[in-house]
Amino acid sequence: MLYKISKYYLIAAISLILFASCNKEISDGNFTTYAGNDMNDTSWSYSTTTSLALQRISDSTSVYKYNDTLLGSKGKTIIFSDHFSLFLPPNAFINNAGAPVSGTINIRVILLDEKSEFIRSMKASLNNENLLESDLAFCIIATAYGQELRIAPGVNYVIRVGNKDNIVKQGMKVYKGDESIVYTTQLLVDPFFNWNDNTSLDYQQSIYKQPGNSGSKEIERYDITTNKLRWISLARPLNNIGSQGKFNIILPPNFTNKNTIVFITTDDYNSVIQLKPELSSRSFSAKNIPLQKKIHIVTISLIGTQFYYSEQGIKALNNTPVLSLKPQKKSLIGIIADLKKL
């Protein structure tokens, strides 16, 4: 009888422990099961196809800054803001069949001039494995009648763009965005995106200056003459930043490569590094992390309809090869506000 009573209390105690553990949030680092909930999925994807959750993160955070129209037969000077203008000549656009487009053309622009906007658009500051310091990046998309357009052969247009400081930074040159996924209606997640060196004559770069207000310095802009649309960056190789090395981020098991993105930003430079999934260790890693500079680590996740976020600032990684973070529930508005502080 005594054995039966002891056995009963033992089972009850275990049940209470299990019940308490089931009420913990996943950010506690302990995996718990929730009936019919996406939180139960701890598996990692071996496919390069972007998951629905990652695409939803991109759709929710994407930066579309400008939109305008023009008549293709007439061309147009479009001054989107004091910092971004397009000078488009008449009959500049052709469709997929190579025919001129004379009717209404829609122009959309994504402009990235903050580290937060690079993260929100899932664009790292990398030329292959080489770290870049970016001043600006942008994507120009022209569409008409449901088709994406190109610039006609032999025609050039001018992009005039400047940063918030109204100065042209030394050593900045044009990098072309190399895309593996082309989009027209939404910013698709592109796991193989890269900023390629401009080794052709497709982009001619110059400096445009205009007088400032009374007593202030001249205002400087980058002028780019080109016959190409889509992604362009003004950046320079980031040298003299000390040693670089591999670094891994480990998250609780519910946070996988199907629902999470991880980035590192450098505090002293406009540089953003994406940590890619490492299937063998079930972590996120990159090989080109500055080990002796101030950085911020950011993770964004979407599980079901709930966003999760973590951020940690570090003075220097030095000999720290791995770090563990525990994302917490956060609203999308809160995440975007925190990203702007980076």
Coordinates of N, CA, C and O in Angstrom, one line a residue, residues 208-325:
Y208 N 27.9 65.3 -59.1 CA 27.2 66.5 -59.3 C 27.2 67.3 -58.1 O 27.0 66.9 -57.0
K209 N 27.5 68.6 -58.3 CA 27.5 69.6 -57.2 C 26.6 70.7 -57.5 O 26.4 71.2 -58.6
Q210 N 25.9 71.2 -56.4 CA 25.1 72.3 -56.5 C 25.3 73.2 -55.3 O 25.6 72.7 -54.2
P211 N 25.0 74.5 -55.4 CA 25.3 75.4 -54.2 C 24.3 75.0 -53.1 O 23.2 74.7 -53.3
G212 N 24.9 75.1 -51.9 CA 24.0 74.9 -50.7 C 23.3 76.2 -50.3 O 23.4 77.2 -51.0
N213 N 22.6 76.2 -49.2 CA 22.0 77.4 -48.7 C 23.1 78.4 -48.3 O 24.3 78.1 -48.2
S214 N 22.7 79.6 -48.1 CA 23.6 80.7 -47.8 C 24.5 80.3 -46.6 O 24.0 79.9 -45.5
G215 N 25.8 80.3 -46.8 CA 26.8 80.0 -45.7 C 27.0 78.5 -45.5 O 27.8 78.2 -44.7
S216 N 26.4 77.6 -46.3 CA 26.6 76.2 -46.2 C 27.4 75.6 -47.3 O 27.6 76.3 -48.3
K217 N 27.9 74.4 -47.1 CA 28.8 73.8 -48.1 C 28.0 73.4 -49.4 O 26.7 73.3 -49.3
E218 N 28.7 73.1 -50.4 CA 28.0 72.6 -51.6 C 27.3 71.3 -51.4 O 27.8 70.5 -50.5
I219 N 26.3 71.0 -52.1 CA 25.6 69.8 -52.0 C 26.1 68.8 -53.1 O 26.2 69.2 -54.2
E220 N 26.5 67.6 -52.7 CA 27.1 66.7 -53.6 C 26.1 65.5 -53.8 O 25.5 65.0 -52.9
R221 N 26.1 65.0 -55.1 CA 25.3 63.8 -55.4 C 26.2 62.9 -56.3 O 27.1 63.4 -57.0
Y222 N 25.8 61.7 -56.3 CA 26.4 60.7 -57.3 C 25.5 60.8 -58.5 O 24.3 60.7 -58.4
D223 N 26.1 61.0 -59.7 CA 25.5 60.8 -61.0 C 25.9 59.5 -61.6 O 27.1 59.3 -61.8
I224 N 25.0 58.7 -62.0 CA 25.3 57.4 -62.6 C 24.6 57.4 -64.0 O 23.3 57.5 -64.0
T225 N 25.3 57.3 -65.0 CA 24.8 57.2 -66.4 C 24.8 55.8 -66.8 O 25.9 55.1 -66.8
T226 N 23.7 55.2 -67.1 CA 23.6 53.8 -67.4 C 22.5 53.4 -68.3 O 21.6 54.2 -68.6
N227 N 22.5 52.2 -68.8 CA 21.3 51.6 -69.6 C 20.8 50.4 -68.9 O 20.1 49.6 -69.5
K228 N 21.1 50.3 -67.6 CA 20.6 49.2 -66.8 C 19.6 49.6 -65.7 O 19.8 50.7 -65.1
L229 N 18.7 48.7 -65.4 CA 17.8 49.0 -64.3 C 18.1 48.0 -63.1 O 19.1 47.4 -63.1
R230 N 17.2 47.9 -62.2 CA 17.3 47.0 -61.0 C 18.4 47.4 -60.1 O 18.7 48.5 -59.9
W231 N 19.0 46.4 -59.4 CA 19.8 46.7 -58.2 C 21.2 47.4 -58.5 O 21.9 46.8 -59.4
I232 N 21.5 48.4 -57.8 CA 22.8 49.1 -57.9 C 23.2 49.6 -56.5 O 22.4 50.0 -55.7
S233 N 24.5 49.5 -56.2 CA 25.0 49.9 -54.9 C 26.2 50.8 -55.1 O 27.0 50.6 -56.1
L234 N 26.3 51.8 -54.3 CA 27.5 52.6 -54.2 C 28.2 52.2 -52.9 O 27.7 52.4 -51.8
A235 N 29.4 51.6 -53.1 CA 30.1 51.0 -51.9 C 31.6 50.9 -52.2 O 32.0 51.2 -53.3
R236 N 32.3 50.6 -51.2 CA 33.8 50.4 -51.3 C 34.2 49.2 -50.4 O 33.5 48.9 -49.4
P237 N 35.3 48.6 -50.7 CA 35.8 47.5 -49.9 C 36.1 48.0 -48.5 O 36.7 49.1 -48.3
L238 N 35.7 47.2 -47.5 CA 35.9 47.6 -46.1 C 37.3 47.0 -45.7 O 37.3 45.8 -45.3
N239 N 38.3 47.7 -45.7 CA 39.6 47.3 -45.3 C 40.1 47.8 -44.0 O 39.4 48.7 -43.4
N240 N 41.2 47.3 -43.5 CA 41.7 47.8 -42.2 C 40.8 47.8 -41.0 O 40.7 48.7 -40.3
I241 N 40.1 46.6 -40.9 CA 39.1 46.5 -39.8 C 39.6 45.4 -38.9 O 38.9 44.9 -38.0
G242 N 40.9 45.0 -39.0 CA 41.4 44.0 -38.1 C 41.1 42.6 -38.6 O 40.6 42.4 -39.7
S243 N 41.3 41.6 -37.7 CA 41.0 40.2 -38.1 C 39.6 39.9 -38.3 O 38.7 40.5 -37.6
Q244 N 39.3 39.0 -39.2 CA 37.9 38.5 -39.4 C 37.9 37.0 -39.2 O 38.9 36.4 -39.4
G245 N 36.8 36.5 -38.9 CA 36.7 35.1 -38.6 C 35.3 34.6 -38.7 O 34.3 35.3 -38.8
K246 N 35.1 33.3 -38.5 CA 33.8 32.6 -38.5 C 33.2 32.8 -37.2 O 33.8 32.8 -36.1
F247 N 31.8 33.0 -37.2 CA 31.1 33.2 -36.0 C 29.7 32.5 -36.2 O 29.1 32.6 -37.3
N248 N 29.2 31.9 -35.2 CA 28.0 31.1 -35.2 C 27.0 31.7 -34.1 O 27.4 32.0 -33.0
I249 N 25.7 31.7 -34.5 CA 24.6 32.0 -33.6 C 23.8 30.8 -33.4 O 23.3 30.2 -34.4
I250 N 23.5 30.4 -32.2 CA 22.6 29.3 -31.8 C 21.4 29.9 -31.2 O 21.4 30.7 -30.3
L251 N 20.2 29.4 -31.7 CA 18.9 29.8 -31.2 C 18.2 28.6 -30.6 O 18.5 27.5 -30.9
P252 N 17.1 28.9 -29.8 CA 16.3 27.7 -29.4 C 15.8 26.9 -30.6 O 15.7 27.4 -31.7
P253 N 15.5 25.6 -30.3 CA 15.2 24.7 -31.5 C 14.0 25.1 -32.3 O 14.0 24.6 -33.5
N254 N 13.1 25.9 -31.8 CA 12.0 26.3 -32.6 C 12.3 27.3 -33.7 O 11.6 27.5 -34.7
F255 N 13.5 27.9 -33.6 CA 13.9 28.9 -34.6 C 14.9 28.3 -35.6 O 16.0 28.0 -35.2
T256 N 14.4 28.1 -36.8 CA 15.1 27.4 -37.8 C 15.4 28.2 -39.0 O 14.9 29.4 -39.1
N257 N 16.0 27.6 -40.0 CA 16.2 28.4 -41.3 C 14.9 28.5 -42.1 O 14.9 29.2 -43.1
K258 N 13.9 28.0 -41.6 CA 12.6 28.1 -42.3 C 11.8 29.3 -41.8 O 10.8 29.8 -42.4
N259 N 12.2 29.9 -40.6 CA 11.4 31.0 -40.0 C 12.2 32.1 -39.5 O 11.7 33.0 -38.8
T260 N 13.6 32.1 -39.7 CA 14.4 33.0 -39.0 C 15.5 33.6 -39.9 O 16.1 32.8 -40.8
I261 N 15.8 34.9 -39.8 CA 16.9 35.5 -40.5 C 17.8 36.1 -39.4 O 17.4 36.5 -38.4
V262 N 19.1 36.1 -39.7 CA 20.1 36.6 -38.7 C 21.1 37.5 -39.4 O 21.6 37.2 -40.5
F263 N 21.3 38.7 -38.8 CA 22.2 39.7 -39.4 C 23.2 40.2 -38.4 O 22.8 40.3 -37.2
I264 N 24.3 40.7 -38.8 CA 25.2 41.4 -38.0 C 25.5 42.8 -38.6 O 25.8 42.8 -39.8
T265 N 25.5 43.8 -37.9 CA 25.8 45.2 -38.4 C 27.1 45.7 -37.6 O 27.3 45.4 -36.5
T266 N 27.9 46.4 -38.4 CA 29.1 47.0 -37.7 C 28.7 48.4 -37.3 O 28.1 49.2 -38.0
D267 N 29.0 48.7 -36.0 CA 28.6 50.0 -35.5 C 29.3 51.2 -36.1 O 28.6 52.2 -36.3
D268 N 30.5 51.1 -36.5 CA 31.3 52.2 -37.1 C 31.2 52.4 -38.6 O 31.8 53.3 -39.1
Y269 N 30.6 51.4 -39.2 CA 30.5 51.4 -40.7 C 29.1 51.0 -41.1 O 28.4 50.3 -40.4
N270 N 28.7 51.5 -42.3 CA 27.4 51.1 -42.9 C 27.6 49.8 -43.6 O 27.6 49.7 -44.8
S271 N 27.7 48.7 -42.8 CA 27.9 47.4 -43.3 C 27.0 46.4 -42.6 O 26.8 46.5 -41.4
V272 N 26.5 45.5 -43.4 CA 25.5 44.5 -42.9 C 25.9 43.1 -43.4 O 26.2 43.0 -44.6
I273 N 26.0 42.2 -42.6 CA 26.4 40.8 -42.9 C 25.2 39.8 -42.5 O 24.8 39.9 -41.4
Q274 N 24.8 39.0 -43.5 CA 23.8 38.0 -43.2 C 24.5 36.7 -42.8 O 25.4 36.2 -43.5
L275 N 24.1 36.1 -41.7 CA 24.6 34.8 -41.2 C 23.6 33.8 -41.9 O 22.4 33.8 -41.7
K276 N 24.2 32.9 -42.7 CA 23.5 31.9 -43.4 C 23.3 30.6 -42.6 O 24.1 30.3 -41.7
P277 N 22.2 29.9 -42.9 CA 22.0 28.6 -42.2 C 23.2 27.6 -42.3 O 23.7 27.4 -43.4
E278 N 23.6 27.0 -41.2 CA 24.6 26.0 -41.3 C 23.9 24.7 -40.8 O 23.7 24.5 -39.6
L279 N 23.6 23.8 -41.7 CA 22.7 22.7 -41.4 C 23.4 21.7 -40.4 O 22.8 21.1 -39.6
S280 N 24.7 21.5 -40.6 CA 25.5 20.6 -39.8 C 25.4 20.9 -38.3 O 25.4 20.0 -37.5
S281 N 25.3 22.2 -37.9 CA 25.3 22.5 -36.5 C 24.0 23.1 -36.1 O 23.8 23.5 -34.9
R282 N 23.0 23.2 -37.0 CA 21.7 23.8 -36.7 C 21.9 25.2 -36.1 O 21.3 25.6 -35.1
S283 N 22.8 26.0 -36.8 CA 23.0 27.3 -36.3 C 23.1 28.2 -37.6 O 23.0 27.8 -38.7
F284 N 23.4 29.5 -37.3 CA 23.6 30.5 -38.4 C 25.0 31.0 -38.3 O 25.5 31.4 -37.2
S285 N 25.7 31.1 -39.5 CA 27.1 31.4 -39.4 C 27.5 32.3 -40.6 O 26.9 32.4 -41.6
A286 N 28.7 33.0 -40.4 CA 29.3 33.7 -41.5 C 30.8 33.7 -41.2 O 31.3 33.5 -40.1
K287 N 31.6 33.8 -42.3 CA 33.1 33.6 -42.2 C 33.8 35.0 -42.1 O 35.0 35.0 -41.9
N288 N 33.1 36.1 -42.3 CA 33.8 37.3 -42.5 C 33.4 38.4 -41.5 O 33.3 39.5 -41.8
I289 N 33.2 37.9 -40.2 CA 32.8 38.8 -39.2 C 34.0 39.5 -38.6 O 35.0 38.9 -38.2
P290 N 34.0 40.9 -38.5 CA 35.1 41.6 -37.8 C 35.1 41.2 -36.3 O 34.1 41.3 -35.6
L291 N 36.3 40.7 -35.9 CA 36.4 40.2 -34.5 C 36.8 41.3 -33.5 O 36.7 41.0 -32.3
Q292 N 37.2 42.4 -34.0 CA 37.7 43.4 -33.1 C 37.0 44.8 -33.2 O 37.5 45.8 -32.8
K293 N 35.8 44.7 -33.7 CA 35.0 45.9 -33.9 C 33.6 45.8 -33.2 O 33.2 44.7 -32.9
K294 N 33.0 46.9 -32.8 CA 31.7 46.9 -32.2 C 30.7 46.4 -33.3 O 30.7 46.9 -34.4
I295 N 29.9 45.5 -32.8 CA 28.8 45.0 -33.7 C 27.5 44.8 -33.0 O 27.4 44.9 -31.8
H296 N 26.5 44.7 -33.8 CA 25.1 44.3 -33.3 C 24.6 43.1 -34.0 O 24.7 43.0 -35.2
I297 N 24.1 42.1 -33.2 CA 23.5 40.9 -33.8 C 22.0 41.1 -33.7 O 21.5 41.4 -32.6
V298 N 21.4 40.7 -34.8 CA 19.9 40.9 -34.9 C 19.3 39.6 -35.4 O 19.8 39.1 -36.4
T299 N 18.2 39.1 -34.8 CA 17.5 38.0 -35.4 C 16.0 38.4 -35.5 O 15.5 39.1 -34.6
I300 N 15.4 38.0 -36.6 CA 14.0 38.2 -36.8 C 13.3 36.9 -37.2 O 13.8 36.2 -38.1
S301 N 12.3 36.5 -36.5 CA 11.6 35.3 -36.8 C 10.1 35.5 -36.9 O 9.5 36.4 -36.3
L302 N 9.5 34.6 -37.7 CA 8.0 34.6 -37.8 C 7.5 33.1 -37.6 O 7.8 32.3 -38.4
I303 N 6.9 32.9 -36.5 CA 6.3 31.5 -36.2 C 4.8 31.7 -36.1 O 4.3 32.3 -35.2
G304 N 4.1 31.1 -37.1 CA 2.7 31.3 -37.2 C 2.4 32.7 -37.6 O 2.9 33.2 -38.6
T305 N 1.7 33.5 -36.8 CA 1.5 34.9 -37.0 C 2.3 35.8 -36.1 O 2.1 37.0 -36.1
Q306 N 3.1 35.2 -35.2 CA 3.8 35.9 -34.2 C 5.3 36.2 -34.6 O 6.0 35.3 -34.9
F307 N 5.7 37.5 -34.5 CA 7.1 37.9 -34.7 C 7.9 37.7 -33.5 O 7.4 37.9 -32.4
Y308 N 9.1 37.3 -33.6 CA 10.1 37.3 -32.5 C 11.4 38.0 -32.9 O 11.7 38.1 -34.1
Y309 N 12.0 38.6 -31.9 CA 13.2 39.5 -32.2 C 14.2 39.3 -31.1 O 13.9 39.2 -29.9
S310 N 15.5 39.4 -31.5 CA 16.5 39.5 -30.5 C 17.6 40.4 -31.0 O 17.8 40.5 -32.2
E311 N 18.3 41.0 -30.1 CA 19.4 42.0 -30.5 C 20.4 42.0 -29.4 O 20.0 42.0 -28.2
Q312 N 21.6 42.0 -29.8 CA 22.7 42.1 -28.8 C 23.9 42.9 -29.3 O 24.4 42.6 -30.4
G313 N 24.3 43.9 -28.6 CA 25.5 44.6 -29.0 C 26.8 44.0 -28.3 O 26.7 43.6 -27.1
I314 N 27.9 44.0 -29.0 CA 29.1 43.4 -28.5 C 30.3 44.3 -28.9 O 30.4 44.8 -30.0
K315 N 31.1 44.6 -27.9 CA 32.2 45.5 -28.1 C 33.3 44.9 -29.1 O 33.8 45.6 -29.9
A316 N 33.5 43.6 -28.9 CA 34.5 42.9 -29.7 C 34.3 41.4 -29.5 O 34.2 41.0 -28.3
L317 N 34.2 40.6 -30.5 CA 34.0 39.2 -30.4 C 35.3 38.5 -29.9 O 35.3 37.6 -29.1
N318 N 36.5 39.0 -30.5 CA 37.8 38.4 -30.2 C 37.8 36.9 -30.4 O 37.6 36.5 -31.5
N319 N 37.8 36.2 -29.3 CA 37.9 34.7 -29.4 C 36.6 34.0 -29.1 O 36.6 32.9 -28.6
T320 N 35.5 34.7 -29.3 CA 34.2 34.1 -29.1 C 33.6 33.6 -30.4 O 33.1 34.3 -31.2
P321 N 33.7 32.2 -30.6 CA 33.2 31.7 -31.9 C 31.7 31.4 -32.0 O 31.2 31.3 -33.1
V322 N 31.1 31.3 -30.8 CA 29.6 30.9 -30.8 C 28.9 31.8 -29.7 O 29.5 32.0 -28.7
L323 N 27.7 32.2 -30.1 CA 26.9 32.9 -29.1 C 25.5 32.4 -29.2 O 25.0 32.1 -30.3
S324 N 24.8 32.3 -28.0 CA 23.4 31.8 -28.0 C 22.5 33.0 -27.7 O 22.8 33.8 -26.8
L325 N 21.4 33.1 -28.4 CA 20.4 34.2 -28.2 C 19.0 33.6 -28.0 O 18.8 32.5 -28.5

